[in-house]
Amino acid sequence: MDERGRVRIAGFYDDVRRPTDAERRMVAEAPFEPQAMKEILGIERFAFGRGDEDVRYAAVFEPTCNVCGIESGYNGPGSKTVIPCEATAKVDFRLVPDQDPMKIATLLRAHLDRSGFDDVVFSAEEGEHPYRGAADSPLVRAVKAVAEQEFGKPAVLVPNSGGTSPMWVVCNARKMPNVTLGMGHPGAGAHAPNEHILLENYWRALRATTKLYSLFATQA
């Protein structure tokens, strides 16, 4: 990463799809409380000195590189004063539409070689192509309608999420729309030891999903 938080792999951003004006408006209109987010995450400021508005868009439209873990050396009982002979690490990339996971793996290999780390061995274990469907499709409008009906509040539409799913495999060939109806809340602790959902939200989402089949099947 450079001082701005940009991934330093040459070509990493070449294929990133630029968001449309409509998609940027969608993010701009979504509720965003930076101070509350910092408190939930337990941080005092966003990484690399990024401002609140920059973070709002980066969280949706920018890819990431994350070092999940590093292992090396001796951690057993007693002393061991030798220099470790090897180290292992796990890295993941969260990609955005039009980036190809296999191409990113190739770019990483080239980056390591150019940087003098040609002795580093790595394997690309798995990868999913990112996908973003049309936000103005009848399916999205139907989900928005049933969500607002059940939750009693305006629906918040986000062009894409940072999660991994097989949307590209299912939808890309026919450019199908896709949408995920969320039922979490800001303090749900996603992927943390205390991750949870509220039962009332669960039942609301279930009722909304049931109504979706009828509405989507009958809307013009």
mmCIF file of C-alpha atoms in Angstrom:
data_model
loop_
_atom_site.group_PDB
_atom_site.id
_atom_site.type_symbol
_atom_site.label_atom_id
_atom_site.label_comp_id
_atom_site.label_asym_id
_atom_site.label_seq_id
_atom_site.Cartn_x
_atom_site.Cartn_y
_atom_site.Cartn_z
ATOM 1 C CA MET A 1 0.000 0.000 0.000
ATOM 2 C CA ASP A 2 1.144 3.545 -0.611
ATOM 3 C CA GLU A 3 0.682 6.482 1.736
ATOM 4 C CA ARG A 4 -2.826 7.073 0.346
ATOM 5 C CA GLY A 5 -3.939 3.493 0.922
ATOM 6 C CA ARG A 6 -3.735 2.537 -2.754
ATOM 7 C CA VAL A 7 -2.617 -0.987 -3.656
ATOM 8 C CA ARG A 8 0.850 -0.681 -5.234
ATOM 9 C CA ILE A 9 0.496 -3.606 -7.664
ATOM 10 C CA ALA A 10 0.926 -2.199 -11.177
ATOM 11 C CA GLY A 11 -2.288 -2.512 -13.173
ATOM 12 C CA PHE A 12 -4.416 -3.349 -10.137
ATOM 13 C CA TYR A 13 -6.925 -0.564 -10.842
ATOM 14 C CA ASP A 14 -6.858 -0.702 -14.649
ATOM 15 C CA ASP A 15 -10.148 -2.579 -15.048
ATOM 16 C CA VAL A 16 -12.108 -1.000 -12.197
ATOM 17 C CA ARG A 17 -15.497 0.068 -13.545
ATOM 18 C CA ARG A 18 -16.256 3.723 -12.990
ATOM 19 C CA PRO A 19 -19.545 4.226 -11.136
ATOM 20 C CA THR A 20 -22.320 5.917 -13.048
ATOM 21 C CA ASP A 21 -23.801 9.212 -11.920
ATOM 22 C CA ALA A 22 -26.902 7.322 -10.773
ATOM 23 C CA GLU A 23 -24.799 4.930 -8.683
ATOM 24 C CA ARG A 24 -22.895 7.792 -7.085
ATOM 25 C CA ARG A 25 -26.186 9.524 -6.248
ATOM 26 C CA MET A 26 -27.397 6.289 -4.688
ATOM 27 C CA VAL A 27 -24.408 6.251 -2.331
ATOM 28 C CA ALA A 28 -24.686 9.982 -1.638
ATOM 29 C CA GLU A 29 -28.328 9.580 -0.596
ATOM 30 C CA ALA A 30 -27.665 6.600 1.693
ATOM 31 C CA PRO A 31 -27.413 7.355 5.430
ATOM 32 C CA PHE A 32 -23.787 7.661 6.532
ATOM 33 C CA GLU A 33 -22.749 8.548 10.073
ATOM 34 C CA PRO A 34 -18.937 8.514 10.175
ATOM 35 C CA GLN A 35 -18.633 9.079 13.926
ATOM 36 C CA ALA A 36 -21.059 6.274 14.706
ATOM 37 C CA MET A 37 -19.147 4.005 12.317
ATOM 38 C CA LYS A 38 -15.867 4.777 14.069
ATOM 39 C CA GLU A 39 -17.401 3.952 17.433
ATOM 40 C CA ILE A 40 -18.786 0.642 16.152
ATOM 41 C CA LEU A 41 -15.398 -0.282 14.661
ATOM 42 C CA GLY A 42 -13.488 0.917 17.720
ATOM 43 C CA ILE A 43 -11.280 3.355 15.792
ATOM 44 C CA GLU A 44 -10.469 7.034 16.217
ATOM 45 C CA ARG A 45 -9.985 7.850 12.539
ATOM 46 C CA PHE A 46 -10.218 6.216 9.148
ATOM 47 C CA ALA A 47 -7.076 4.652 7.674
ATOM 48 C CA PHE A 48 -4.598 6.676 5.621
ATOM 49 C CA GLY A 49 -6.128 9.956 6.729
ATOM 50 C CA ARG A 50 -9.147 9.552 4.501
ATOM 51 C CA GLY A 51 -11.951 12.020 4.991
ATOM 52 C CA ASP A 52 -15.531 11.075 5.737
ATOM 53 C CA GLU A 53 -16.846 11.651 2.206
ATOM 54 C CA ASP A 54 -13.924 9.761 0.669
ATOM 55 C CA VAL A 55 -14.662 6.772 2.890
ATOM 56 C CA ARG A 56 -18.351 6.854 1.937
ATOM 57 C CA TYR A 57 -17.532 6.145 -1.724
ATOM 58 C CA ALA A 58 -14.409 4.016 -1.193
ATOM 59 C CA ALA A 59 -16.376 1.510 0.885
ATOM 60 C CA VAL A 60 -18.621 0.803 -2.111
ATOM 61 C CA PHE A 61 -16.605 1.419 -5.270
ATOM 62 C CA GLU A 62 -12.951 0.647 -4.464
ATOM 63 C CA PRO A 63 -11.203 -2.755 -4.303
ATOM 64 C CA THR A 64 -9.076 -3.693 -1.307
ATOM 65 C CA CYS A 65 -6.033 -5.745 -0.341
ATOM 66 C CA ASN A 66 -6.099 -7.316 3.115
ATOM 67 C CA VAL A 67 -3.395 -9.275 4.939
ATOM 68 C CA CYS A 68 -5.435 -11.803 6.913
ATOM 69 C CA GLY A 69 -2.535 -13.254 8.896
ATOM 70 C CA ILE A 70 1.224 -13.877 9.053
ATOM 71 C CA GLU A 71 3.078 -16.798 10.642
ATOM 72 C CA SER A 72 6.815 -17.194 11.172
ATOM 73 C CA GLY A 73 9.451 -18.121 13.702
ATOM 74 C CA TYR A 74 9.364 -20.244 16.817
ATOM 75 C CA ASN A 75 6.691 -19.672 19.437
ATOM 76 C CA GLY A 76 7.138 -22.750 21.626
ATOM 77 C CA PRO A 77 8.607 -23.045 25.126
ATOM 78 C CA GLY A 78 12.209 -22.164 25.885
ATOM 79 C CA SER A 79 14.592 -19.977 23.926
ATOM 80 C CA LYS A 80 15.287 -20.095 20.221
ATOM 81 C CA THR A 81 17.710 -17.515 18.880
ATOM 82 C CA VAL A 82 17.823 -18.493 15.207
ATOM 83 C CA ILE A 83 16.513 -16.400 12.337
ATOM 84 C CA PRO A 84 13.316 -17.955 10.899
ATOM 85 C CA CYS A 85 13.890 -19.702 7.577
ATOM 86 C CA GLU A 86 10.399 -19.115 6.234
ATOM 87 C CA ALA A 87 7.185 -17.192 6.720
ATOM 88 C CA THR A 88 3.662 -17.704 5.453
ATOM 89 C CA ALA A 89 0.840 -15.247 4.943
ATOM 90 C CA LYS A 90 -2.755 -15.241 3.779
ATOM 91 C CA VAL A 91 -3.939 -12.325 1.680
ATOM 92 C CA ASP A 92 -7.343 -11.568 0.205
ATOM 93 C CA PHE A 93 -8.483 -9.030 -2.369
ATOM 94 C CA ARG A 94 -12.023 -7.676 -2.420
ATOM 95 C CA LEU A 95 -12.591 -6.848 -6.063
ATOM 96 C CA VAL A 96 -15.116 -4.624 -7.801
ATOM 97 C CA PRO A 97 -16.920 -5.064 -11.146
ATOM 98 C CA ASP A 98 -14.780 -5.798 -14.234
ATOM 99 C CA GLN A 99 -11.748 -6.928 -12.226
ATOM 100 C CA ASP A 100 -10.690 -10.524 -12.936
ATOM 101 C CA PRO A 101 -9.389 -12.563 -9.970
ATOM 102 C CA MET A 102 -7.005 -14.598 -12.135
ATOM 103 C CA LYS A 103 -5.593 -11.431 -13.706
ATOM 104 C CA ILE A 104 -5.049 -9.963 -10.256
ATOM 105 C CA ALA A 105 -3.123 -13.107 -9.274
ATOM 106 C CA THR A 106 -0.927 -12.682 -12.363
ATOM 107 C CA LEU A 107 -0.316 -9.022 -11.536
ATOM 108 C CA LEU A 108 0.650 -9.961 -7.977
ATOM 109 C CA ARG A 109 3.176 -12.500 -9.271
ATOM 110 C CA ALA A 110 4.714 -9.872 -11.542
ATOM 111 C CA HIS A 111 4.807 -7.338 -8.697
ATOM 112 C CA LEU A 112 6.673 -9.752 -6.425
ATOM 113 C CA ASP A 113 9.184 -10.597 -9.152
ATOM 114 C CA ARG A 114 9.874 -6.942 -9.963
ATOM 115 C CA SER A 115 10.312 -6.142 -6.279
ATOM 116 C CA GLY A 116 12.997 -8.776 -5.744
ATOM 117 C CA PHE A 117 10.731 -11.406 -4.188
ATOM 118 C CA ASP A 118 10.875 -13.953 -6.988
ATOM 119 C CA ASP A 119 11.615 -16.635 -4.368
ATOM 120 C CA VAL A 120 8.183 -16.117 -2.789
ATOM 121 C CA VAL A 121 5.810 -18.949 -3.671
ATOM 122 C CA PHE A 122 2.072 -18.322 -3.653
ATOM 123 C CA SER A 123 -1.085 -20.009 -4.858
ATOM 124 C CA ALA A 124 -4.404 -18.412 -5.759
ATOM 125 C CA GLU A 125 -6.750 -20.671 -3.809
ATOM 126 C CA GLU A 126 -10.110 -19.324 -4.957
ATOM 127 C CA GLY A 127 -11.670 -16.337 -6.628
ATOM 128 C CA GLU A 128 -15.057 -14.908 -7.524
ATOM 129 C CA HIS A 129 -15.729 -12.373 -10.254
ATOM 130 C CA PRO A 130 -17.503 -9.283 -8.887
ATOM 131 C CA TYR A 131 -20.904 -8.412 -10.306
ATOM 132 C CA ARG A 132 -23.180 -5.377 -10.243
ATOM 133 C CA GLY A 133 -26.654 -5.591 -11.729
ATOM 134 C CA ALA A 134 -28.870 -2.750 -12.909
ATOM 135 C CA ALA A 135 -30.220 -0.760 -9.971
ATOM 136 C CA ASP A 136 -33.311 0.414 -11.873
ATOM 137 C CA SER A 137 -34.618 -3.058 -12.739
ATOM 138 C CA PRO A 138 -38.176 -4.223 -11.894
ATOM 139 C CA LEU A 139 -36.707 -6.728 -9.424
ATOM 140 C CA VAL A 140 -34.917 -4.017 -7.460
ATOM 141 C CA ARG A 141 -38.046 -1.841 -7.453
ATOM 142 C CA ALA A 142 -40.095 -4.760 -6.140
ATOM 143 C CA VAL A 143 -37.635 -5.525 -3.330
ATOM 144 C CA LYS A 144 -37.535 -1.839 -2.407
ATOM 145 C CA ALA A 145 -41.336 -1.723 -2.205
ATOM 146 C CA VAL A 146 -41.771 -4.784 0.020
ATOM 147 C CA ALA A 147 -38.875 -3.753 2.272
ATOM 148 C CA GLU A 148 -40.404 -0.327 2.856
ATOM 149 C CA GLN A 149 -43.777 -1.909 3.503
ATOM 150 C CA GLU A 150 -42.483 -4.309 6.147
ATOM 151 C CA PHE A 151 -39.826 -2.164 7.827
ATOM 152 C CA GLY A 152 -41.837 1.057 7.664
ATOM 153 C CA LYS A 153 -38.878 3.167 6.516
ATOM 154 C CA PRO A 154 -37.403 4.288 3.189
ATOM 155 C CA ALA A 155 -35.222 1.555 1.706
ATOM 156 C CA VAL A 156 -31.507 2.238 1.339
ATOM 157 C CA LEU A 157 -30.083 1.046 -1.981
ATOM 158 C CA VAL A 158 -26.351 0.335 -2.270
ATOM 159 C CA PRO A 159 -24.858 -0.555 -5.693
ATOM 160 C CA ASN A 160 -22.747 -3.434 -4.342
ATOM 161 C CA SER A 161 -21.397 -4.865 -1.106
ATOM 162 C CA GLY A 162 -18.028 -6.100 0.096
ATOM 163 C CA GLY A 163 -19.276 -9.643 0.579
ATOM 164 C CA THR A 164 -18.517 -12.659 -1.593
ATOM 165 C CA SER A 165 -21.286 -14.517 -3.417
ATOM 166 C CA PRO A 166 -21.790 -16.384 -6.718
ATOM 167 C CA MET A 167 -23.711 -13.506 -8.339
ATOM 168 C CA TRP A 168 -21.385 -13.380 -11.368
ATOM 169 C CA VAL A 169 -21.785 -17.111 -12.021
ATOM 170 C CA VAL A 170 -25.580 -16.888 -11.851
ATOM 171 C CA CYS A 171 -26.248 -13.503 -13.447
ATOM 172 C CA ASN A 172 -23.443 -12.402 -15.761
ATOM 173 C CA ALA A 173 -24.219 -14.435 -18.896
ATOM 174 C CA ARG A 174 -27.619 -12.751 -19.307
ATOM 175 C CA LYS A 175 -26.786 -9.557 -17.402
ATOM 176 C CA MET A 176 -29.551 -10.350 -14.942
ATOM 177 C CA PRO A 177 -30.455 -7.983 -12.111
ATOM 178 C CA ASN A 178 -29.763 -9.129 -8.587
ATOM 179 C CA VAL A 179 -30.517 -7.780 -5.156
ATOM 180 C CA THR A 180 -29.905 -8.808 -1.558
ATOM 181 C CA LEU A 181 -32.400 -7.875 1.145
ATOM 182 C CA GLY A 182 -30.472 -7.151 4.324
ATOM 183 C CA MET A 183 -31.859 -7.652 7.805
ATOM 184 C CA GLY A 184 -28.863 -6.699 9.921
ATOM 185 C CA HIS A 185 -28.383 -3.502 11.902
ATOM 186 C CA PRO A 186 -25.334 -1.244 12.367
ATOM 187 C CA GLY A 187 -24.293 -2.870 15.645
ATOM 188 C CA ALA A 188 -24.748 -6.467 14.471
ATOM 189 C CA GLY A 189 -21.012 -7.211 14.696
ATOM 190 C CA ALA A 190 -20.774 -8.966 11.330
ATOM 191 C CA HIS A 191 -18.175 -11.793 11.447
ATOM 192 C CA ALA A 192 -17.274 -10.908 15.042
ATOM 193 C CA PRO A 193 -17.649 -13.272 18.047
ATOM 194 C CA ASN A 194 -20.798 -11.384 19.072
ATOM 195 C CA GLU A 195 -22.404 -11.337 15.613
ATOM 196 C CA HIS A 196 -26.188 -11.328 15.873
ATOM 197 C CA ILE A 197 -29.452 -10.253 14.276
ATOM 198 C CA LEU A 198 -32.655 -8.988 15.825
ATOM 199 C CA LEU A 199 -35.529 -11.463 15.699
ATOM 200 C CA GLU A 200 -38.018 -8.789 14.699
ATOM 201 C CA ASN A 201 -35.835 -7.893 11.713
ATOM 202 C CA TYR A 202 -35.669 -11.568 10.781
ATOM 203 C CA TRP A 203 -39.452 -11.886 10.705
ATOM 204 C CA ARG A 204 -39.841 -8.620 8.812
ATOM 205 C CA ALA A 205 -37.387 -9.769 6.147
ATOM 206 C CA LEU A 206 -39.151 -13.127 5.913
ATOM 207 C CA ARG A 207 -42.528 -11.450 5.375
ATOM 208 C CA ALA A 208 -41.006 -9.088 2.819
ATOM 209 C CA THR A 209 -39.512 -12.009 0.899
ATOM 210 C CA THR A 210 -42.871 -13.769 0.858
ATOM 211 C CA LYS A 211 -44.596 -10.675 -0.540
ATOM 212 C CA LEU A 212 -41.839 -10.204 -3.109
ATOM 213 C CA TYR A 213 -42.846 -13.289 -5.084
ATOM 214 C CA SER A 214 -46.367 -11.993 -5.557
ATOM 215 C CA LEU A 215 -45.397 -8.393 -6.316
ATOM 216 C CA PHE A 216 -42.624 -9.234 -8.767
ATOM 217 C CA ALA A 217 -44.815 -11.735 -10.599
ATOM 218 C CA THR A 218 -47.632 -9.227 -11.102
ATOM 219 C CA GLN A 219 -45.931 -5.861 -11.608
ATOM 220 C CA ALA A 220 -45.793 -4.399 -15.102
#
